[in-house]
PDB file of C-alpha atoms in Angstrom:
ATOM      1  CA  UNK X   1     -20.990 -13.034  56.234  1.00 50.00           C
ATOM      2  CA  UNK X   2     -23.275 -11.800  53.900  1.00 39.00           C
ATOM      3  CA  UNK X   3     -26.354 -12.316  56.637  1.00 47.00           C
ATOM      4  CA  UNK X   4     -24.150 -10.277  58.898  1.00 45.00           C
ATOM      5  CA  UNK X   5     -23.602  -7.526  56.558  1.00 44.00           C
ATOM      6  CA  UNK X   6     -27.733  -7.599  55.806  1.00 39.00           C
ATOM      7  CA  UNK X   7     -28.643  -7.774  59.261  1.00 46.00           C
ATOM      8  CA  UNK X   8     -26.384  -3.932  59.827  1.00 45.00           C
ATOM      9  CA  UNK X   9     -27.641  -2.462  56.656  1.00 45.00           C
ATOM     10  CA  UNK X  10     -31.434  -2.986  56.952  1.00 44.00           C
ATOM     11  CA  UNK X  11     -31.280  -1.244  60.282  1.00 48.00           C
ATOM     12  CA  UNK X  12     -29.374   1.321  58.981  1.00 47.00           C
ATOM     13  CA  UNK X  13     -32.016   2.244  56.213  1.00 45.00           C
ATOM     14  CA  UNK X  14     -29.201   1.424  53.386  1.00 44.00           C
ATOM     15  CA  UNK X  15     -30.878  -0.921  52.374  1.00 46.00           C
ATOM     16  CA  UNK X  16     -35.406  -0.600  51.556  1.00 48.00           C
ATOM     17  CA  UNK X  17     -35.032   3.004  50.477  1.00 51.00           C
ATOM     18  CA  UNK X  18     -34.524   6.434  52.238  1.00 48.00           C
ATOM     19  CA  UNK X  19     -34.405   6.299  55.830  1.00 56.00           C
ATOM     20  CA  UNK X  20     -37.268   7.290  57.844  1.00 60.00           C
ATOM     21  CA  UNK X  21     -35.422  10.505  59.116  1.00 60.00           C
ATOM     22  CA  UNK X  22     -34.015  11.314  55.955  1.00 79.00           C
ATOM     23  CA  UNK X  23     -38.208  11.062  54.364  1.00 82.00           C
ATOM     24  CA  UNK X  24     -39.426  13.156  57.743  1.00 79.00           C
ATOM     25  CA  UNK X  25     -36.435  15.939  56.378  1.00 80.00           C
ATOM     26  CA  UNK X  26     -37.885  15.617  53.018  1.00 88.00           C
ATOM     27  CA  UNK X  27     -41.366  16.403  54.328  1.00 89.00           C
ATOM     28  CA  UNK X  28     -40.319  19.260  56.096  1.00 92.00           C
ATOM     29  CA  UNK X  29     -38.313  20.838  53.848  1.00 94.00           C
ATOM     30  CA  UNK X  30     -41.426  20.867  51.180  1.00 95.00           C
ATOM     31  CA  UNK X  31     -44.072  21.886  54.226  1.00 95.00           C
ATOM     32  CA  UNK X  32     -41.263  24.998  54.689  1.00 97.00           C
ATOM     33  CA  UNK X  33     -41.256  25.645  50.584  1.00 97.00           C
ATOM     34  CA  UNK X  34     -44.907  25.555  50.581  1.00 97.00           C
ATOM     35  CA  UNK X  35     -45.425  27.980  53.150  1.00 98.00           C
ATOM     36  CA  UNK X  36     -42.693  30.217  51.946  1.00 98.00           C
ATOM     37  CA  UNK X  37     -44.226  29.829  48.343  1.00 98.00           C
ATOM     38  CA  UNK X  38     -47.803  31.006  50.061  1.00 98.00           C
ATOM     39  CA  UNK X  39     -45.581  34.190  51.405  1.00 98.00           C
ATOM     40  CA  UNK X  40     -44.244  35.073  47.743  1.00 97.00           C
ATOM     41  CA  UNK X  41     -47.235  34.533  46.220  1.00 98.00           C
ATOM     42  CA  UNK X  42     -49.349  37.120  48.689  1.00 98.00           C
ATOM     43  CA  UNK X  43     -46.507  39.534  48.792  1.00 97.00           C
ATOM     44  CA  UNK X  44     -46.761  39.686  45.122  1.00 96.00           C
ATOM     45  CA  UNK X  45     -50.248  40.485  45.380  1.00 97.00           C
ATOM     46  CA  UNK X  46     -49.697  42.658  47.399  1.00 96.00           C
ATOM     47  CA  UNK X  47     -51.924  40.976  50.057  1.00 98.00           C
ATOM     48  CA  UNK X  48     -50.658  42.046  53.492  1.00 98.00           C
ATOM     49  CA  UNK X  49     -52.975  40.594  55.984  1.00 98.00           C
ATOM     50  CA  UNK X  50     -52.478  37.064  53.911  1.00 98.00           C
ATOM     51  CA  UNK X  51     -48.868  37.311  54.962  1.00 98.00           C
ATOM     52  CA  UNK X  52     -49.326  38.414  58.150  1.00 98.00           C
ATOM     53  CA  UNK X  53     -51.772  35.441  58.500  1.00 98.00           C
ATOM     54  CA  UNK X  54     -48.791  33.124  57.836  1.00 98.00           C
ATOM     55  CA  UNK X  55     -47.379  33.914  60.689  1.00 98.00           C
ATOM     56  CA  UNK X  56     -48.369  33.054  64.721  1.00 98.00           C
ATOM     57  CA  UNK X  57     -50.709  35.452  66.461  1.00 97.00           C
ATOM     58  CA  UNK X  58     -47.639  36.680  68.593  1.00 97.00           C
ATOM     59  CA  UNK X  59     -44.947  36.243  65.248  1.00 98.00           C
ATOM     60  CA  UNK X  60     -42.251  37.848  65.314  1.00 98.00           C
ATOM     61  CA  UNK X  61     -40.650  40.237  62.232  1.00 98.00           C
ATOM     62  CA  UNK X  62     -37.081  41.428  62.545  1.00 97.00           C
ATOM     63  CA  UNK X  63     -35.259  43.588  59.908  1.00 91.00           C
ATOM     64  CA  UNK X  64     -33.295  46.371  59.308  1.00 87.00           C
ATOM     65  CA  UNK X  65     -36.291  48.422  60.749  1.00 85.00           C
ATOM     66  CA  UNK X  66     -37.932  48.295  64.380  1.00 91.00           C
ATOM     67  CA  UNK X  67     -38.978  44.729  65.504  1.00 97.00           C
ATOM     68  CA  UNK X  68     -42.848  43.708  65.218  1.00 97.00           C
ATOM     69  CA  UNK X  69     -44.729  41.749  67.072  1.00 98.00           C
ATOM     70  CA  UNK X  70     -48.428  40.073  66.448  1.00 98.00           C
ATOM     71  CA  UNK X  71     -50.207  39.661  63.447  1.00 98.00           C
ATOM     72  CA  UNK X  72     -52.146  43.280  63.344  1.00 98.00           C
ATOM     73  CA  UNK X  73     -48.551  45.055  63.474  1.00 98.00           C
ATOM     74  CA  UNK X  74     -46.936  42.314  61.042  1.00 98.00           C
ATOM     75  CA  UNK X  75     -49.752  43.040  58.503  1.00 98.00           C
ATOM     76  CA  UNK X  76     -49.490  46.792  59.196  1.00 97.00           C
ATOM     77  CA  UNK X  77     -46.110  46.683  57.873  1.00 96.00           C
ATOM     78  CA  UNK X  78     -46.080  44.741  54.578  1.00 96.00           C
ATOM     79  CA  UNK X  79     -49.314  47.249  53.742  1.00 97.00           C
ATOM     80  CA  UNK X  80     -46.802  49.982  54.548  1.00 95.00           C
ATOM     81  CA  UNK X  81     -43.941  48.384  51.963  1.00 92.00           C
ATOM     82  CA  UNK X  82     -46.681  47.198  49.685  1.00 95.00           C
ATOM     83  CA  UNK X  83     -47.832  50.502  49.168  1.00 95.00           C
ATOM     84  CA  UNK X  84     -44.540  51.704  48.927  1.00 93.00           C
ATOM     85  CA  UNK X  85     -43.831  50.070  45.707  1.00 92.00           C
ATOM     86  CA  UNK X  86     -42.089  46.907  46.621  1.00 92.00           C
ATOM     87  CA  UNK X  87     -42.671  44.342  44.149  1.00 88.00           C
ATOM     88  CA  UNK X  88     -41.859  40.432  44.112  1.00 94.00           C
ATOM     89  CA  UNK X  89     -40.035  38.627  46.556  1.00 96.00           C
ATOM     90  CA  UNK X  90     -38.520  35.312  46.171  1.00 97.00           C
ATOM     91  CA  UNK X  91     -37.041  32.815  48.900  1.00 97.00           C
ATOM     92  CA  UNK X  92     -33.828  30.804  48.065  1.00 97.00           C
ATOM     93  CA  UNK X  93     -33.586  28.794  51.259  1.00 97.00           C
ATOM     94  CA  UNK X  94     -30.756  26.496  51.604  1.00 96.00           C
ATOM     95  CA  UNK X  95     -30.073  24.909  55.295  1.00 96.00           C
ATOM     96  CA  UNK X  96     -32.942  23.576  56.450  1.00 96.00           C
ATOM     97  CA  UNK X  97     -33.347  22.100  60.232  1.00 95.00           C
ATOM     98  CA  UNK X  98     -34.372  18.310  59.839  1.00 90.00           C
ATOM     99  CA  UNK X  99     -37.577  18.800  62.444  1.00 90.00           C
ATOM    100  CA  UNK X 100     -38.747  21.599  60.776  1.00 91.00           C
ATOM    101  CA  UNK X 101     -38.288  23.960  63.106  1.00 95.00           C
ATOM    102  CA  UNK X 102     -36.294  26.969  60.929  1.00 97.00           C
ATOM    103  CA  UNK X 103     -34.571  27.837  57.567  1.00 97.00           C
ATOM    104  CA  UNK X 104     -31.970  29.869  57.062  1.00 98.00           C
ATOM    105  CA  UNK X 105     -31.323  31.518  53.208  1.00 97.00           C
ATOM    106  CA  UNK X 106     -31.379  34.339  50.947  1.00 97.00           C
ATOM    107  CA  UNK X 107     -34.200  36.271  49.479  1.00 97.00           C
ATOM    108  CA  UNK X 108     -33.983  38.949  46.474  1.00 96.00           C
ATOM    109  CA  UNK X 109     -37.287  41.416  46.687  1.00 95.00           C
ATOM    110  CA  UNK X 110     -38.253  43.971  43.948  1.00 94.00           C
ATOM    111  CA  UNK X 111     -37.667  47.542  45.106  1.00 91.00           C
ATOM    112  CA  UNK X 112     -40.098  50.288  44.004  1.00 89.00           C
ATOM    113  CA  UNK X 113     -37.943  51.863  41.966  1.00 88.00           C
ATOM    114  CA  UNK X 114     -37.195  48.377  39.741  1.00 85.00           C
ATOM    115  CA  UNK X 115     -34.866  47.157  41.185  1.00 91.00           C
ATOM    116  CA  UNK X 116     -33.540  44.346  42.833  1.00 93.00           C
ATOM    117  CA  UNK X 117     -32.368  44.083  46.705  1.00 93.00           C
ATOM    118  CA  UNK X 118     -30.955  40.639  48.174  1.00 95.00           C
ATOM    119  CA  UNK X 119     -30.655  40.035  51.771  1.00 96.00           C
ATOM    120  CA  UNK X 120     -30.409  37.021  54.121  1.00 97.00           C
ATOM    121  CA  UNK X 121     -33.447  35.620  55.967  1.00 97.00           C
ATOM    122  CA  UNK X 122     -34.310  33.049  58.696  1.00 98.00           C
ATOM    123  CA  UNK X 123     -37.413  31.838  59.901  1.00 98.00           C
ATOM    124  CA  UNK X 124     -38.255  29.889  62.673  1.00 98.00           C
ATOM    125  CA  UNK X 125     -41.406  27.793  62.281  1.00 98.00           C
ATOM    126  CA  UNK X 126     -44.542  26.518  64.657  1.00 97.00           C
ATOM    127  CA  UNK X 127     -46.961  24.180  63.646  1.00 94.00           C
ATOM    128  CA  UNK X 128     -50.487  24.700  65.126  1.00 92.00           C
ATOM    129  CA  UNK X 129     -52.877  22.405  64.652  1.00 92.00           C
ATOM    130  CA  UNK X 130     -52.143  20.958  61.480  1.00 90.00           C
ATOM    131  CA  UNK X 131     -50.318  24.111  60.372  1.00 93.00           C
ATOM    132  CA  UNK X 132     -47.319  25.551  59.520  1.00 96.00           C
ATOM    133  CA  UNK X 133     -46.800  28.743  60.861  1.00 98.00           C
ATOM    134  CA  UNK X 134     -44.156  31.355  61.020  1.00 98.00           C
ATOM    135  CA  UNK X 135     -42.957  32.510  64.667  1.00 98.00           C
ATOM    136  CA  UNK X 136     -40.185  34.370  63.800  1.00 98.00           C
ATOM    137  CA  UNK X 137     -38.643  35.785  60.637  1.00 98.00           C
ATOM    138  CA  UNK X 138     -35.493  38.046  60.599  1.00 97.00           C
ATOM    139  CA  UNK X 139     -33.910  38.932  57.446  1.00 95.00           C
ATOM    140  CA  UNK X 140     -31.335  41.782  56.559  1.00 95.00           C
ATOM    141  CA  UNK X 141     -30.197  43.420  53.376  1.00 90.00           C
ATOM    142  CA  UNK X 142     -27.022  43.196  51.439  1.00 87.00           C
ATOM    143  CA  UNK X 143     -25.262  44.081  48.049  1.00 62.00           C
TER     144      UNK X 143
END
C-alpha cells in the first residue's frame, strides 16, 4: 500500500519539493516583479525613454488618454507626465498568468500636486531574446 501511495505522489510533485510548474510560476512571477521594479524605478527618475525601452518596439500603452503605439510615442508620453509633475509609481500586482505571459493589479502613482491616484493595470508580456519585455500595458484610474 504504502509503495502504491509513493508511486502517485512522486509523480504528482507532493512529494521532492515544489512541482516543476509550480517553480516555472515562481520564476515568472519574479522575472514580471523585476521588470515592473525596473519601470518604478525609471519612472521615479523620471527617465522616460528607460521606460519606454521596457517595452516592445511596437508596445502598446492604453489609458484613460489616446492609445500609443511604438517605443518613440510610448517615451514621448511619460516625458509629457514626467514633466508634468507626476511623481512615484508603484505596482501591486496580484494574479499572475503561470507562463508569464500578463499580470493583472493595481498601481498608486504620485500626482503633481502630492497626491496620490490608484488605478488598475495589466500588462501583457514578450520575451525577446533573453528578455522580458512589455507588449501591452493598459491601466485606468479610480478612487
Amino acid at each position: 500500500m504504502l509503495r502504491r501511495a509513493l508511486a502517485l505522489a512522486v509523480p504528482a510533485g507532493i512529494i521532492g519539493g515544489v512541482p516543476k510548474a509550480s517553480a516555472q510560476a515562481d520564476d515568472q512571477r519574479q522575472a514580471i516583479d523585476a521588470l515592473l521594479g525596473k519601470f518604478a524605478d525609471a519612472y521615479g527618475r523620471k527617465d522616460a525613454e528607460a521606460i519606454a525601452a521596457l517595452f516592445t518596439e511596437d508596445g502598446i500603452l492604453s489609458g484613460p488618454a489616446p492609445m500609443v503605439i511604438g517605443r518613440q510615442a510610448i517615451a514621448q508620453n511619460y516625458k509629457a507626465r514626467l514633466d508634468q509633475g507626476f511623481g512615484n509609481i508603484r505596482f501591486q500586482m496580484q494574479h499572475y498568468d503561470p507562463d508569464g505571459g500578463w499580470a493583472a493589479g493595481g498601481y498608486t502613482v504620485s500626482l503633481p500636486q502630492g497626491a496620490e491616484r490608484r488605478g488598475n493595470v495589466t500588462s501583457i508580456f514578450r520575451r525577446r531574446g533573453n528578455a522580458l519585455l512589455i507588449r501591452v500595458h493598459t491601466f485606468n484610474f479610480h478612487g
